[in-house]
mmCIF file of C-alpha atoms in Angstrom:
data_model
loop_
_atom_site.group_PDB
_atom_site.id
_atom_site.type_symbol
_atom_site.label_atom_id
_atom_site.label_comp_id
_atom_site.label_asym_id
_atom_site.label_seq_id
_atom_site.Cartn_x
_atom_site.Cartn_y
_atom_site.Cartn_z
ATOM 1 C CA MET N 1 -0.542 -34.407 -10.735
ATOM 2 C CA ASN N 2 0.063 -32.657 -14.053
ATOM 3 C CA THR N 3 0.919 -29.028 -13.245
ATOM 4 C CA ARG N 4 1.854 -27.976 -16.767
ATOM 5 C CA LEU N 5 1.110 -24.259 -16.896
ATOM 6 C CA ARG N 6 -0.324 -22.286 -19.790
ATOM 7 C CA ALA N 7 -0.545 -18.493 -19.883
ATOM 8 C CA GLY N 8 -1.909 -15.757 -22.104
ATOM 9 C CA ALA N 9 -2.214 -11.996 -21.687
ATOM 10 C CA GLY N 10 -3.963 -9.076 -23.335
ATOM 11 C CA ARG N 11 -4.479 -5.352 -22.950
ATOM 12 C CA ALA N 12 -6.847 -2.832 -24.499
ATOM 13 C CA PRO N 13 -7.318 0.937 -24.172
ATOM 14 C CA VAL N 14 -10.553 2.361 -22.796
ATOM 15 C CA ASP N 15 -12.174 4.470 -25.524
ATOM 16 C CA LEU N 16 -13.381 7.726 -23.972
ATOM 17 C CA PRO N 17 -14.646 10.008 -26.765
ATOM 18 C CA ALA N 18 -14.780 13.777 -26.332
ATOM 19 C CA SER N 19 -18.576 13.597 -26.305
ATOM 20 C CA LEU N 20 -18.430 11.734 -22.982
ATOM 21 C CA PHE N 21 -17.101 14.750 -21.100
ATOM 22 C CA PRO N 22 -17.502 16.278 -18.622
ATOM 23 C CA VAL N 23 -17.878 13.193 -16.427
ATOM 24 C CA ASP N 24 -17.214 12.816 -12.702
ATOM 25 C CA GLY N 25 -15.292 16.102 -12.652
ATOM 26 C CA PHE N 26 -13.014 15.263 -15.609
ATOM 27 C CA THR N 27 -13.086 17.264 -18.821
ATOM 28 C CA ARG N 28 -10.681 15.524 -21.231
ATOM 29 C CA VAL N 29 -8.136 12.714 -21.685
ATOM 30 C CA HIS N 30 -4.400 13.247 -21.391
ATOM 31 C CA ASP N 31 -3.377 9.600 -21.836
ATOM 32 C CA PRO N 32 -5.601 6.531 -22.237
ATOM 33 C CA LEU N 33 -6.658 4.191 -19.470
ATOM 34 C CA HIS N 34 -6.230 0.459 -20.082
ATOM 35 C CA ALA N 35 -7.609 -2.893 -19.029
ATOM 36 C CA ARG N 36 -5.079 -5.733 -18.763
ATOM 37 C CA VAL N 37 -5.841 -9.425 -18.346
ATOM 38 C CA LEU N 38 -3.606 -12.402 -17.555
ATOM 39 C CA VAL N 39 -5.052 -15.909 -17.838
ATOM 40 C CA LEU N 40 -3.235 -18.864 -16.255
ATOM 41 C CA GLU N 41 -4.329 -22.484 -16.337
ATOM 42 C CA ASP N 42 -3.140 -25.956 -15.421
ATOM 43 C CA SER N 43 -4.910 -29.314 -15.551
ATOM 44 C CA THR N 44 -7.421 -28.382 -12.821
ATOM 45 C CA THR N 45 -7.636 -24.594 -12.463
ATOM 46 C CA ARG N 46 -7.981 -21.524 -14.631
ATOM 47 C CA LEU N 47 -7.009 -18.280 -12.895
ATOM 48 C CA CYS N 48 -7.425 -14.727 -14.149
ATOM 49 C CA VAL N 49 -5.586 -11.622 -12.907
ATOM 50 C CA THR N 50 -7.089 -8.376 -14.182
ATOM 51 C CA VAL N 51 -5.917 -4.800 -13.687
ATOM 52 C CA ILE N 52 -8.197 -1.918 -14.660
ATOM 53 C CA GLU N 53 -6.862 1.621 -14.533
ATOM 54 C CA GLN N 54 -9.411 3.152 -12.200
ATOM 55 C CA THR N 55 -9.284 4.751 -8.763
ATOM 56 C CA SER N 56 -11.439 1.994 -7.309
ATOM 57 C CA ILE N 57 -13.968 -0.543 -8.551
ATOM 58 C CA PHE N 58 -17.372 -0.727 -6.870
ATOM 59 C CA ASP N 59 -19.158 -3.987 -6.088
ATOM 60 C CA ASP N 60 -21.579 -3.867 -9.021
ATOM 61 C CA GLN N 61 -18.719 -3.390 -11.484
ATOM 62 C CA ILE N 62 -16.760 -6.215 -9.812
ATOM 63 C CA ALA N 63 -19.756 -8.503 -10.417
ATOM 64 C CA ARG N 64 -20.040 -7.334 -14.020
ATOM 65 C CA THR N 65 -16.300 -7.802 -14.577
ATOM 66 C CA LYS N 66 -16.428 -11.350 -13.213
ATOM 67 C CA LYS N 67 -19.342 -12.104 -15.525
ATOM 68 C CA ILE N 68 -17.390 -10.859 -18.556
ATOM 69 C CA LEU N 69 -14.325 -12.863 -17.563
ATOM 70 C CA HIS N 70 -16.477 -15.959 -17.091
ATOM 71 C CA GLU N 71 -18.088 -15.527 -20.502
ATOM 72 C CA VAL N 72 -14.884 -14.685 -22.386
ATOM 73 C CA CYS N 73 -12.284 -16.687 -20.485
ATOM 74 C CA ALA N 74 -14.382 -19.464 -18.915
ATOM 75 C CA VAL N 75 -12.948 -18.467 -15.532
ATOM 76 C CA ASP N 76 -14.771 -19.422 -12.356
ATOM 77 C CA PRO N 77 -15.753 -16.094 -10.691
ATOM 78 C CA ALA N 78 -13.992 -17.295 -7.522
ATOM 79 C CA HIS N 79 -10.759 -17.482 -9.532
ATOM 80 C CA ALA N 80 -11.017 -13.954 -10.961
ATOM 81 C CA LEU N 81 -8.692 -11.537 -9.162
ATOM 82 C CA ILE N 82 -9.590 -7.962 -10.137
ATOM 83 C CA VAL N 83 -7.346 -5.079 -9.123
ATOM 84 C CA ALA N 84 -7.742 -1.328 -9.570
ATOM 85 C CA SER N 85 -4.467 0.393 -10.446
ATOM 86 C CA HIS N 86 -5.619 3.137 -8.060
ATOM 87 C CA THR N 87 -4.934 6.078 -10.327
ATOM 88 C CA PHE N 88 -6.612 9.077 -8.724
ATOM 89 C CA SER N 89 -7.062 10.714 -12.133
ATOM 90 C CA ALA N 90 -9.776 8.489 -13.583
ATOM 91 C CA PRO N 91 -13.544 8.968 -13.404
ATOM 92 C CA HIS N 92 -15.408 6.564 -11.139
ATOM 93 C CA VAL N 93 -17.848 4.137 -12.708
ATOM 94 C CA HIS N 94 -20.693 4.742 -10.286
ATOM 95 C CA PRO N 95 -23.393 2.160 -9.565
ATOM 96 C CA PRO N 96 -26.723 2.886 -11.280
ATOM 97 C CA GLY N 97 -28.537 5.671 -9.456
ATOM 98 C CA HIS N 98 -25.376 6.993 -7.773
ATOM 99 C CA ALA N 99 -23.782 9.064 -10.526
ATOM 100 C CA PRO N 100 -23.441 12.843 -10.038
ATOM 101 C CA ALA N 101 -26.578 14.771 -10.926
ATOM 102 C CA GLY N 102 -27.231 14.849 -14.643
ATOM 103 C CA GLU N 103 -24.517 12.294 -15.473
ATOM 104 C CA GLU N 104 -26.395 8.978 -15.411
ATOM 105 C CA GLU N 105 -26.231 8.524 -19.185
ATOM 106 C CA ARG N 106 -22.542 9.481 -19.397
ATOM 107 C CA ASN N 107 -21.742 7.269 -16.425
ATOM 108 C CA ALA N 108 -23.418 4.335 -18.181
ATOM 109 C CA ARG N 109 -21.392 5.037 -21.334
ATOM 110 C CA LEU N 110 -18.231 5.186 -19.239
ATOM 111 C CA GLY N 111 -19.011 1.798 -17.710
ATOM 112 C CA SER N 112 -19.677 0.322 -21.139
ATOM 113 C CA ALA N 113 -16.343 1.660 -22.440
ATOM 114 C CA VAL N 114 -14.470 -0.009 -19.575
ATOM 115 C CA ASP N 115 -16.388 -3.264 -20.070
ATOM 116 C CA ASP N 116 -15.584 -3.224 -23.788
ATOM 117 C CA ALA N 117 -11.860 -2.744 -23.133
ATOM 118 C CA LEU N 118 -11.955 -5.566 -20.599
ATOM 119 C CA ALA N 119 -13.644 -7.932 -23.058
ATOM 120 C CA ARG N 120 -11.080 -7.149 -25.769
ATOM 121 C CA ALA N 121 -8.151 -7.677 -23.390
ATOM 122 C CA ALA N 122 -9.661 -10.925 -22.113
ATOM 123 C CA THR N 123 -10.219 -12.172 -25.659
ATOM 124 C CA ASP N 124 -6.546 -11.604 -26.466
ATOM 125 C CA ALA N 125 -5.487 -13.321 -23.242
ATOM 126 C CA VAL N 126 -7.391 -16.498 -24.130
ATOM 127 C CA ARG N 127 -6.262 -16.368 -27.755
ATOM 128 C CA THR N 128 -2.594 -16.282 -26.739
ATOM 129 C CA LEU N 129 -2.681 -19.126 -24.180
ATOM 130 C CA ARG N 130 0.441 -21.284 -24.502
ATOM 131 C CA PRO N 131 2.810 -23.343 -22.327
ATOM 132 C CA ALA N 132 4.572 -21.117 -19.818
ATOM 133 C CA ARG N 133 7.144 -20.843 -17.043
ATOM 134 C CA THR N 134 7.242 -18.501 -14.032
ATOM 135 C CA GLY N 135 9.874 -16.839 -11.885
ATOM 136 C CA PHE N 136 9.974 -14.226 -9.136
ATOM 137 C CA GLY N 137 12.475 -11.444 -8.583
ATOM 138 C CA LEU N 138 12.834 -8.689 -6.011
ATOM 139 C CA GLY N 139 14.319 -5.233 -6.349
ATOM 140 C CA ALA N 140 14.093 -1.820 -4.719
ATOM 141 C CA CYS N 141 13.119 1.622 -5.964
ATOM 142 C CA ARG N 142 12.395 4.804 -4.019
ATOM 143 C CA VAL N 143 9.613 6.557 -5.894
ATOM 144 C CA ASN N 144 7.345 6.446 -2.847
ATOM 145 C CA VAL N 145 7.433 8.301 0.463
ATOM 146 C CA GLN N 146 5.661 8.121 3.810
ATOM 147 C CA ARG N 147 2.825 10.617 3.539
ATOM 148 C CA ASP N 148 1.849 10.927 7.231
ATOM 149 C CA VAL N 149 3.542 14.018 8.628
ATOM 150 C CA ARG N 150 3.334 15.460 12.126
ATOM 151 C CA THR N 151 2.291 19.119 12.301
ATOM 152 C CA SER N 152 1.563 21.428 15.219
ATOM 153 C CA HIS N 153 -2.150 20.743 14.667
ATOM 154 C CA GLY N 154 -1.860 16.962 14.428
ATOM 155 C CA TRP N 155 -0.863 14.432 11.786
ATOM 156 C CA TRP N 156 -1.621 15.252 8.149
ATOM 157 C CA LEU N 157 -0.681 14.406 4.575
ATOM 158 C CA GLY N 158 2.702 15.409 3.228
ATOM 159 C CA ALA N 159 6.089 13.767 2.711
ATOM 160 C CA ASP N 160 8.304 12.396 5.474
ATOM 161 C CA ASP N 161 11.599 10.980 4.202
ATOM 162 C CA SER N 162 12.341 9.495 7.614
ATOM 163 C CA GLY N 163 8.959 7.751 7.916
ATOM 164 C CA PRO N 164 8.324 4.044 7.323
ATOM 165 C CA THR N 165 8.074 2.934 3.715
ATOM 166 C CA ASP N 166 8.308 -0.206 1.604
ATOM 167 C CA ASP N 167 10.472 0.376 -1.458
ATOM 168 C CA SER N 168 10.591 -3.268 -2.569
ATOM 169 C CA VAL N 169 9.642 -4.069 -6.167
ATOM 170 C CA GLY N 170 8.225 -7.575 -6.501
ATOM 171 C CA VAL N 171 8.190 -8.957 -10.044
ATOM 172 C CA LEU N 172 6.488 -12.125 -11.266
ATOM 173 C CA ARG N 173 7.822 -12.942 -14.719
ATOM 174 C CA ILE N 174 5.904 -15.290 -17.022
ATOM 175 C CA ASP N 175 7.574 -16.660 -20.157
ATOM 176 C CA ALA N 176 6.407 -18.861 -22.970
ATOM 177 C CA THR N 177 8.321 -22.146 -22.977
ATOM 178 C CA ASP N 178 8.863 -21.782 -26.729
ATOM 179 C CA GLY N 179 9.411 -18.025 -26.682
ATOM 180 C CA LEU N 180 12.420 -15.727 -26.761
ATOM 181 C CA ALA N 181 14.371 -15.618 -23.490
ATOM 182 C CA ASP N 182 14.177 -11.822 -23.339
ATOM 183 C CA ARG N 183 10.464 -11.474 -24.197
ATOM 184 C CA PRO N 184 8.092 -12.337 -21.344
ATOM 185 C CA ILE N 185 4.407 -12.992 -21.896
ATOM 186 C CA ALA N 186 3.574 -10.921 -18.831
ATOM 187 C CA VAL N 187 5.258 -8.993 -16.039
ATOM 188 C CA LEU N 188 3.368 -8.535 -12.773
ATOM 189 C CA MET N 189 4.745 -5.621 -10.726
ATOM 190 C CA ASN N 190 3.920 -5.279 -7.031
ATOM 191 C CA TYR N 191 4.810 -1.932 -5.453
ATOM 192 C CA ALA N 192 3.472 0.111 -2.546
ATOM 193 C CA VAL N 193 2.500 3.518 -3.903
ATOM 194 C CA GLN N 194 -0.692 5.358 -4.701
ATOM 195 C CA SER N 195 -0.852 6.561 -8.304
ATOM 196 C CA SER N 196 -1.660 10.089 -7.225
ATOM 197 C CA VAL N 197 1.021 12.281 -8.793
ATOM 198 C CA LEU N 198 -1.690 14.293 -10.526
ATOM 199 C CA ASN N 199 -4.419 13.912 -7.902
ATOM 200 C CA GLY N 200 -6.552 17.074 -7.978
ATOM 201 C CA SER N 201 -4.252 18.879 -10.418
ATOM 202 C CA LEU N 202 -5.773 21.218 -12.999
ATOM 203 C CA THR N 203 -4.346 22.596 -16.222
ATOM 204 C CA ARG N 204 -3.841 26.325 -16.695
ATOM 205 C CA SER N 205 -7.163 26.354 -18.576
ATOM 206 C CA GLY N 206 -8.912 24.733 -15.615
ATOM 207 C CA ASP N 207 -9.269 21.253 -17.115
ATOM 208 C CA ARG N 208 -9.003 18.107 -15.045
ATOM 209 C CA GLU N 209 -7.444 15.451 -17.235
ATOM 210 C CA VAL N 210 -7.844 11.689 -17.245
ATOM 211 C CA THR N 211 -4.504 9.915 -16.880
ATOM 212 C CA ALA N 212 -3.273 6.480 -15.857
ATOM 213 C CA ASP N 213 -0.707 8.329 -13.708
ATOM 214 C CA LEU N 214 2.300 6.539 -12.193
ATOM 215 C CA ALA N 215 1.043 2.932 -12.437
ATOM 216 C CA GLY N 216 0.056 3.398 -16.061
ATOM 217 C CA ALA N 217 3.264 5.189 -17.028
ATOM 218 C CA THR N 218 5.322 2.387 -15.474
ATOM 219 C CA ALA N 219 3.339 -0.367 -17.199
ATOM 220 C CA ILE N 220 3.534 1.323 -20.615
ATOM 221 C CA ARG N 221 7.314 1.708 -20.359
ATOM 222 C CA VAL N 222 7.787 -1.944 -19.407
ATOM 223 C CA GLU N 223 5.579 -3.032 -22.329
ATOM 224 C CA GLN N 224 7.443 -0.799 -24.759
ATOM 225 C CA HIS N 225 10.738 -2.313 -23.629
ATOM 226 C CA TYR N 226 9.668 -5.923 -24.149
ATOM 227 C CA GLY N 227 7.627 -5.456 -27.305
ATOM 228 C CA ALA N 228 4.037 -5.348 -28.438
ATOM 229 C CA ASP N 229 3.023 -8.772 -27.127
ATOM 230 C CA ALA N 230 4.192 -8.278 -23.525
ATOM 231 C CA VAL N 231 1.627 -7.170 -20.937
ATOM 232 C CA ALA N 232 2.654 -5.432 -17.691
ATOM 233 C CA LEU N 233 0.186 -5.514 -14.801
ATOM 234 C CA PHE N 234 0.676 -3.095 -11.901
ATOM 235 C CA LEU N 235 -0.520 -4.641 -8.630
ATOM 236 C CA VAL N 236 -0.740 -1.906 -6.003
ATOM 237 C CA GLY N 237 0.770 -2.957 -2.682
ATOM 238 C CA ALA N 238 0.216 -1.815 0.891
ATOM 239 C CA ALA N 239 0.097 1.839 -0.145
ATOM 240 C CA GLY N 240 -2.385 3.370 2.302
ATOM 241 C CA ASP N 241 0.282 5.706 3.675
ATOM 242 C CA GLN N 242 2.591 5.732 0.621
ATOM 243 C CA ALA N 243 2.474 8.728 -1.720
ATOM 244 C CA PRO N 244 4.520 9.313 -4.873
ATOM 245 C CA TYR N 245 7.817 10.978 -3.989
ATOM 246 C CA LEU N 246 6.835 13.992 -6.096
ATOM 247 C CA THR N 247 3.292 15.275 -6.695
ATOM 248 C CA ALA N 248 1.777 18.055 -8.776
ATOM 249 C CA VAL N 249 -0.343 19.341 -5.903
ATOM 250 C CA ARG N 250 1.297 20.291 -2.610
ATOM 251 C CA THR N 251 -0.767 20.867 0.522
ATOM 252 C CA THR N 252 0.745 22.386 3.648
ATOM 253 C CA VAL N 253 -0.724 23.150 7.053
ATOM 254 C CA GLU N 254 -0.449 26.836 7.975
ATOM 255 C CA GLU N 255 0.095 28.131 11.491
ATOM 256 C CA ASN N 256 -3.619 28.815 11.881
ATOM 257 C CA GLY N 257 -4.426 25.241 10.913
ATOM 258 C CA ARG N 258 -5.739 26.059 7.463
ATOM 259 C CA LEU N 259 -4.667 23.971 4.496
ATOM 260 C CA HIS N 260 -2.735 25.751 1.738
ATOM 261 C CA ARG N 261 -2.739 24.203 -1.730
ATOM 262 C CA SER N 262 -0.387 24.824 -4.663
ATOM 263 C CA ASP N 263 -0.401 23.168 -8.088
ATOM 264 C CA VAL N 264 2.357 22.936 -10.732
ATOM 265 C CA GLN N 265 -0.362 22.146 -13.310
ATOM 266 C CA GLU N 266 0.890 20.777 -16.683
ATOM 267 C CA ALA N 267 4.391 20.314 -15.252
ATOM 268 C CA GLY N 268 2.934 17.471 -13.191
ATOM 269 C CA HIS N 269 3.093 15.205 -16.237
ATOM 270 C CA THR N 270 6.875 15.584 -16.207
ATOM 271 C CA LEU N 271 6.848 14.260 -12.646
ATOM 272 C CA VAL N 272 4.820 11.235 -13.791
ATOM 273 C CA ASP N 273 7.376 10.614 -16.540
ATOM 274 C CA LEU N 274 10.331 10.902 -14.149
ATOM 275 C CA LEU N 275 8.894 8.542 -11.559
ATOM 276 C CA GLY N 276 7.455 6.150 -14.146
ATOM 277 C CA ASP N 277 10.813 5.906 -15.919
ATOM 278 C CA ARG N 278 12.555 5.165 -12.643
ATOM 279 C CA LEU N 279 10.136 2.468 -11.454
ATOM 280 C CA ALA N 280 9.991 0.895 -14.919
ATOM 281 C CA ALA N 281 13.794 0.767 -15.129
ATOM 282 C CA GLU N 282 14.002 -1.158 -11.856
ATOM 283 C CA THR N 283 11.169 -3.463 -12.936
ATOM 284 C CA ILE N 284 13.015 -4.211 -16.180
ATOM 285 C CA ARG N 285 16.304 -4.779 -14.331
ATOM 286 C CA VAL N 286 14.640 -7.289 -12.010
ATOM 287 C CA THR N 287 12.732 -8.944 -14.864
ATOM 288 C CA ASP N 288 15.893 -9.377 -16.939
ATOM 289 C CA ARG N 289 17.751 -11.163 -14.155
ATOM 290 C CA THR N 290 14.806 -13.408 -13.188
ATOM 291 C CA ARG N 291 15.010 -16.956 -14.484
ATOM 292 C CA THR N 292 11.779 -18.867 -15.061
ATOM 293 C CA THR N 293 10.997 -22.549 -14.533
ATOM 294 C CA GLU N 294 7.986 -24.763 -15.057
ATOM 295 C CA PRO N 295 5.909 -24.845 -11.832
ATOM 296 C CA THR N 296 5.819 -28.061 -9.814
ATOM 297 C CA THR N 297 2.754 -27.084 -7.783
ATOM 298 C CA PRO N 298 -0.809 -26.487 -9.035
ATOM 299 C CA LEU N 299 -2.529 -23.138 -9.199
ATOM 300 C CA GLN N 300 -4.480 -22.446 -6.009
ATOM 301 C CA VAL N 301 -6.969 -19.782 -4.884
ATOM 302 C CA VAL N 302 -8.555 -19.585 -1.434
ATOM 303 C CA HIS N 303 -10.986 -17.010 -0.031
ATOM 304 C CA ASP N 304 -12.116 -16.060 3.449
ATOM 305 C CA ASN N 305 -14.133 -13.388 5.248
ATOM 306 C CA VAL N 306 -12.440 -12.091 8.373
ATOM 307 C CA GLU N 307 -14.552 -10.640 11.177
ATOM 308 C CA VAL N 308 -13.052 -7.346 12.352
ATOM 309 C CA PRO N 309 -14.129 -4.324 14.419
ATOM 310 C CA ALA N 310 -15.831 -1.522 12.513
ATOM 311 C CA GLN N 311 -16.237 2.210 13.063
ATOM 312 C CA LEU N 312 -18.506 4.921 11.701
ATOM 313 C CA PRO N 313 -17.245 7.050 8.783
ATOM 314 C CA PRO N 314 -16.082 10.598 9.564
ATOM 315 C CA ALA N 315 -18.871 12.972 10.537
ATOM 316 C CA GLY N 316 -19.282 15.614 7.852
ATOM 317 C CA GLY N 317 -17.696 13.410 5.201
ATOM 318 C CA LEU N 318 -14.216 13.017 3.813
ATOM 319 C CA HIS N 319 -13.693 16.666 2.913
ATOM 320 C CA ALA N 320 -14.394 17.799 6.480
ATOM 321 C CA LEU N 321 -11.273 16.040 7.780
ATOM 322 C CA ARG N 322 -8.425 18.203 9.076
ATOM 323 C CA PRO N 323 -5.304 17.607 11.165
ATOM 324 C CA THR N 324 -6.324 17.273 14.790
ATOM 325 C CA THR N 325 -5.125 16.039 18.148
ATOM 326 C CA ARG N 326 -8.663 15.046 19.175
ATOM 327 C CA TYR N 327 -10.950 12.748 17.235
ATOM 328 C CA ALA N 328 -13.884 10.642 18.327
ATOM 329 C CA PHE N 329 -13.511 7.200 16.763
ATOM 330 C CA THR N 330 -17.020 5.756 17.019
ATOM 331 C CA PRO N 331 -17.317 1.943 17.193
ATOM 332 C CA ALA N 332 -19.867 0.321 14.867
ATOM 333 C CA GLY N 333 -19.840 -3.316 15.920
ATOM 334 C CA LEU N 334 -18.286 -5.948 13.705
ATOM 335 C CA THR N 335 -17.944 -6.299 9.949
ATOM 336 C CA GLU N 336 -16.365 -8.735 7.519
ATOM 337 C CA ALA N 337 -13.272 -8.084 5.434
ATOM 338 C CA PRO N 338 -12.925 -10.349 2.363
ATOM 339 C CA VAL N 339 -9.398 -11.693 1.737
ATOM 340 C CA VAL N 340 -7.895 -13.952 -0.907
ATOM 341 C CA ALA N 341 -4.661 -15.896 -1.253
ATOM 342 C CA ALA N 342 -3.454 -17.330 -4.561
ATOM 343 C CA ARG N 343 -0.440 -19.426 -5.473
ATOM 344 C CA ILE N 344 1.278 -19.276 -8.874
ATOM 345 C CA GLY N 345 4.269 -21.598 -8.797
ATOM 346 C CA ASP N 346 6.445 -20.476 -5.883
ATOM 347 C CA THR N 347 4.839 -17.010 -5.798
ATOM 348 C CA VAL N 348 1.836 -16.136 -3.647
ATOM 349 C CA LEU N 349 -0.561 -13.215 -3.902
ATOM 350 C CA ALA N 350 -2.168 -12.019 -0.656
ATOM 351 C CA GLY N 351 -5.043 -9.700 -1.508
ATOM 352 C CA LEU N 352 -7.777 -7.674 0.117
ATOM 353 C CA GLN N 353 -10.101 -4.793 -0.714
ATOM 354 C CA ALA N 354 -8.871 -2.418 1.968
ATOM 355 C CA GLU N 355 -5.740 -0.276 1.763
ATOM 356 C CA LEU N 356 -3.128 -1.394 4.279
ATOM 357 C CA ASN N 357 -0.271 0.781 5.449
ATOM 358 C CA ALA N 358 3.242 -0.136 4.325
ATOM 359 C CA GLY N 359 4.299 -1.333 7.767
ATOM 360 C CA THR N 360 1.420 -3.796 7.849
ATOM 361 C CA GLY N 361 2.363 -5.059 4.401
ATOM 362 C CA LEU N 362 5.931 -5.631 5.561
ATOM 363 C CA ASP N 363 4.654 -7.518 8.608
ATOM 364 C CA LEU N 364 2.574 -9.781 6.377
ATOM 365 C CA LYS N 365 5.518 -10.499 4.078
ATOM 366 C CA ALA N 366 7.650 -11.342 7.113
ATOM 367 C CA ALA N 367 4.979 -13.737 8.413
ATOM 368 C CA SER N 368 4.553 -15.474 5.052
ATOM 369 C CA PRO N 369 6.277 -18.855 4.580
ATOM 370 C CA PHE N 370 6.951 -17.858 0.939
ATOM 371 C CA PRO N 371 9.936 -15.612 0.122
ATOM 372 C CA ALA N 372 8.042 -14.607 -3.024
ATOM 373 C CA THR N 373 5.017 -12.883 -1.471
ATOM 374 C CA CYS N 374 3.059 -10.038 -3.078
ATOM 375 C CA VAL N 375 0.695 -8.060 -0.847
ATOM 376 C CA ILE N 376 -2.052 -6.582 -3.025
ATOM 377 C CA THR N 377 -4.709 -4.070 -2.030
ATOM 378 C CA MET N 378 -7.698 -2.762 -4.019
ATOM 379 C CA MET N 379 -8.408 -6.394 -4.987
ATOM 380 C CA ASN N 380 -11.975 -7.437 -5.851
ATOM 381 C CA GLY N 381 -13.449 -4.169 -4.629
ATOM 382 C CA ALA N 382 -12.641 -1.088 -2.600
ATOM 383 C CA ALA N 383 -13.020 -0.564 1.127
ATOM 384 C CA LYS N 384 -10.904 2.517 1.896
ATOM 385 C CA TYR N 385 -8.221 2.348 4.556
ATOM 386 C CA MET N 386 -7.381 -0.331 7.100
ATOM 387 C CA ALA N 387 -4.720 1.463 9.134
ATOM 388 C CA ASP N 388 -2.367 -0.099 11.660
ATOM 389 C CA ALA N 389 -3.102 0.302 15.375
ATOM 390 C CA GLY N 390 -0.513 3.051 15.819
ATOM 391 C CA SER N 391 -2.268 5.231 13.254
ATOM 392 C CA TYR N 392 -5.329 5.432 15.521
ATOM 393 C CA ASP N 393 -3.127 6.582 18.394
ATOM 394 C CA ARG N 394 -1.555 9.277 16.197
ATOM 395 C CA ILE N 395 -4.966 10.181 14.628
ATOM 396 C CA THR N 396 -3.790 10.015 11.026
ATOM 397 C CA TYR N 397 -5.852 10.626 7.918
ATOM 398 C CA GLU N 398 -5.962 6.902 7.179
ATOM 399 C CA ALA N 399 -7.341 6.102 10.643
ATOM 400 C CA MET N 400 -10.010 8.808 10.505
ATOM 401 C CA ASN N 401 -11.042 7.949 6.944
ATOM 402 C CA SER N 402 -11.613 4.251 7.661
ATOM 403 C CA ARG N 403 -14.659 2.061 8.103
ATOM 404 C CA TYR N 404 -12.514 -0.304 10.179
ATOM 405 C CA ALA N 405 -11.635 0.198 13.829
ATOM 406 C CA LYS N 406 -8.303 -0.155 15.605
ATOM 407 C CA GLY N 407 -7.026 -3.720 15.467
ATOM 408 C CA ALA N 408 -8.672 -4.694 12.172
ATOM 409 C CA ALA N 409 -5.426 -4.594 10.176
ATOM 410 C CA GLU N 410 -3.622 -6.841 12.639
ATOM 411 C CA THR N 411 -6.503 -9.348 12.661
ATOM 412 C CA VAL N 412 -6.695 -9.482 8.862
ATOM 413 C CA THR N 413 -2.972 -9.892 8.321
ATOM 414 C CA ALA N 414 -2.819 -12.696 10.894
ATOM 415 C CA ARG N 415 -5.560 -14.540 9.002
ATOM 416 C CA LEU N 416 -3.902 -13.939 5.636
ATOM 417 C CA ALA N 417 -0.660 -15.343 7.012
ATOM 418 C CA GLU N 418 -2.596 -18.468 8.051
ATOM 419 C CA LEU N 419 -4.057 -18.819 4.549
ATOM 420 C CA LEU N 420 -0.584 -18.558 3.040
ATOM 421 C CA ARG N 421 0.686 -21.284 5.320
ATOM 422 C CA GLU N 422 -2.213 -23.475 4.199
ATOM 423 C CA LEU N 423 -1.101 -23.064 0.579
#
């Protein structure tokens, strides 16, 4: 079988004019959001990997994104892998009828701006298709930290240097066969951290700014290093319990159980720069030492829906959650969790909508028959947390704020490992 690979990549900023604001709690732009598209094809399959710098992408936008990619890139919707960068400092594109009161028109304009950026990035990706090689490299960088911390009132969000984490940096490098050896077409980075350095932070004037945060800062630095034509796609890993090592907003649990919040405000952007520089430097180091070869296996994409136990969302909503030693997890029957596995040369992508904890991601990598395995969350939709079984015993934030019951993560990862073996 002819497995000759071709690849093309594009990126485009999301145009958010001042007249759009305020929208979804944000009042202005600090740095632009982007859409990035990678198109891969061989003799039988065309595959598209897309990263949009949003917190999460709802089902209606996923459908719209797949339609755009089909129209622009001629990609089968089943072969479109769409990932949110998971920056917490971007306005949500709400489904029609679900925008905050009085913001329907601005929400629609926001959605159109994202769609336009996506179409431009996809157009460039198809335009630049050319023969390509791939290679995978692995490094390590500690810009993340375990965020589940034990307090006298129960487990809560903070920073625990001794807690489990996954500091591995997985890099899929894609080169043009006729290109410069030091100039990749695309760099796919897989790292387990939430892009939440500036989550909830306000400026001294009270503004909440749009920013691509850590994922965006890292991608921009990698692109600047390799030149204007290179595209860096940040694929968020099993980051459900992985916070940035430094954050602008610090929340502590007081002796009376109340939550105390402090904010370094504009200085938070310096933290983004520090962490972004560090993660980008390791990505570049790994990319530079990674040698690429022409794949000998065809592109593959397989999907499945895994039946798992469900639970009711927290009573009183997300903002009612507090550290506690008693919590009533309420079963809600069974539900399905969509999963996808894709093979690009000797590298595999194992993706799902839900946010896994780092320990679960490490378990899945260990169970994979491929040394080059990327675990990707926030793929093709958003489904909040899918915590490991121990998190339910400890009553962590991720376990309480989940639509999945204890055991779901273990069931899903076992099935994903099976799919990888089938590849």
